Coordinates of C-alpha atoms in Angstrom, one line a residue:
M1 CA 145.9 91.0 120.5
S2 CA 142.2 91.9 120.6
I3 CA 140.3 93.2 117.7
S4 CA 137.0 95.1 117.6
W5 CA 133.6 93.9 116.4
Q6 CA 134.1 96.4 113.5
D7 CA 137.3 94.8 112.6
F8 CA 135.7 91.3 112.5
E9 CA 132.9 92.6 110.5
K10 CA 135.3 93.7 107.7
V11 CA 136.3 90.0 107.0
E12 CA 133.7 88.4 104.7
L13 CA 133.6 84.8 105.6
R14 CA 131.1 83.0 103.3
A15 CA 130.0 79.4 102.7
G16 CA 130.5 78.0 99.1
T17 CA 130.4 74.7 97.5
I18 CA 133.5 73.3 95.6
V19 CA 132.1 72.6 92.0
Q20 CA 135.4 71.8 90.2
V21 CA 138.8 70.5 91.3
E22 CA 142.0 70.1 89.2
D23 CA 145.6 69.1 90.0
F24 CA 148.0 71.9 90.3
P25 CA 151.4 70.6 89.3
K26 CA 152.9 74.1 88.9
A27 CA 152.3 75.0 92.6
R28 CA 155.6 75.2 94.6
K29 CA 153.8 73.0 97.3
P30 CA 151.4 70.2 96.5
A31 CA 148.0 71.9 95.9
C32 CA 144.7 71.7 94.0
K33 CA 142.9 74.3 91.9
L34 CA 139.4 74.8 93.2
W35 CA 136.4 76.5 91.8
V36 CA 134.0 77.4 94.6
D37 CA 130.3 78.4 94.0
L38 CA 129.6 81.3 96.4
G39 CA 126.0 82.0 95.4
E40 CA 124.3 84.3 93.0
E41 CA 125.8 87.6 94.4
I42 CA 129.4 86.5 94.2
G43 CA 129.4 83.6 91.7
I44 CA 132.1 81.0 91.2
K45 CA 135.6 82.0 92.3
R46 CA 138.9 80.2 92.1
S47 CA 141.3 79.2 94.8
S48 CA 144.5 77.4 95.3
A49 CA 144.4 75.0 98.3
Q50 CA 147.2 72.9 99.9
V51 CA 144.9 70.1 100.8
T52 CA 146.2 67.2 98.7
K53 CA 147.4 65.0 101.6
L54 CA 144.1 64.7 103.5
Y55 CA 141.6 65.0 100.6
S56 CA 141.2 63.3 97.2
K57 CA 139.7 65.3 94.3
A58 CA 136.5 63.2 94.7
E59 CA 136.3 64.1 98.4
L60 CA 136.7 67.9 97.6
L61 CA 134.0 67.9 94.9
N62 CA 130.6 69.1 96.2
R63 CA 131.9 69.8 99.7
Q64 CA 130.9 73.0 101.3
V65 CA 133.7 75.1 102.7
I66 CA 134.1 78.5 104.4
C67 CA 136.0 81.2 102.4
V68 CA 137.3 84.6 102.9
T69 CA 135.8 86.5 99.9
N70 CA 137.3 89.9 100.4
F71 CA 141.1 89.3 100.2
P72 CA 142.7 90.8 97.1
A73 CA 143.4 88.1 94.3
K74 CA 146.7 86.5 94.5
Q75 CA 148.8 84.8 91.8
V76 CA 150.0 81.4 92.5
A77 CA 152.2 80.1 89.6
D78 CA 150.0 80.5 86.5
F79 CA 146.7 80.7 88.5
I80 CA 144.9 83.5 90.1
S81 CA 143.5 82.6 93.5
E82 CA 140.4 84.8 94.2
V83 CA 139.2 83.6 97.5
L84 CA 140.8 81.9 100.5
V85 CA 139.4 78.5 101.5
T86 CA 139.9 78.3 105.2
G87 CA 141.1 75.4 107.4
F88 CA 142.8 74.4 110.5
I89 CA 146.6 73.8 110.3
L90 CA 147.7 70.5 112.1
P91 CA 151.0 70.2 113.8
D92 CA 152.5 68.3 110.7
G93 CA 151.4 71.3 108.5
E94 CA 148.4 69.5 106.9
V95 CA 145.2 71.4 106.5
V96 CA 141.7 70.3 107.7
L97 CA 139.0 72.3 105.8
S98 CA 136.6 74.4 107.8
Q99 CA 133.0 73.8 106.8
P100 CA 129.5 74.5 107.9
E101 CA 128.1 71.9 110.3
R102 CA 125.0 71.6 108.1
W103 CA 124.2 72.6 104.7
V104 CA 123.7 76.3 104.2
P105 CA 122.9 78.3 101.0
N106 CA 126.0 79.3 99.0
G107 CA 127.1 82.8 99.9
S108 CA 125.8 82.7 103.4
R109 CA 127.9 85.0 105.6
L110 CA 129.5 83.6 108.9
A111 CA 128.3 85.8 111.7

């Protein structure tokens, strides 16, 4: 199915830096709680991410990622996920995070 350029423009994909990581034992599937700095305009937003198999908390901290910032918030157990951290799903179900190839200012929009 094709989408129009106008449809693509509706999705806000922005770069952010993970500034805090916590375990998320209440999640149904193994996950981490992430706090992502999306720049001055958006601020720090929370996300739940199922990335515990491929990334340690230390590897996640200070990593730039690409997030969808205009989805509605979603409750995951006792945590409100405000943005979707994007990644590529491998055949075994693990997620490889998507990230800018070089550092970009937090909040930069993917075009």
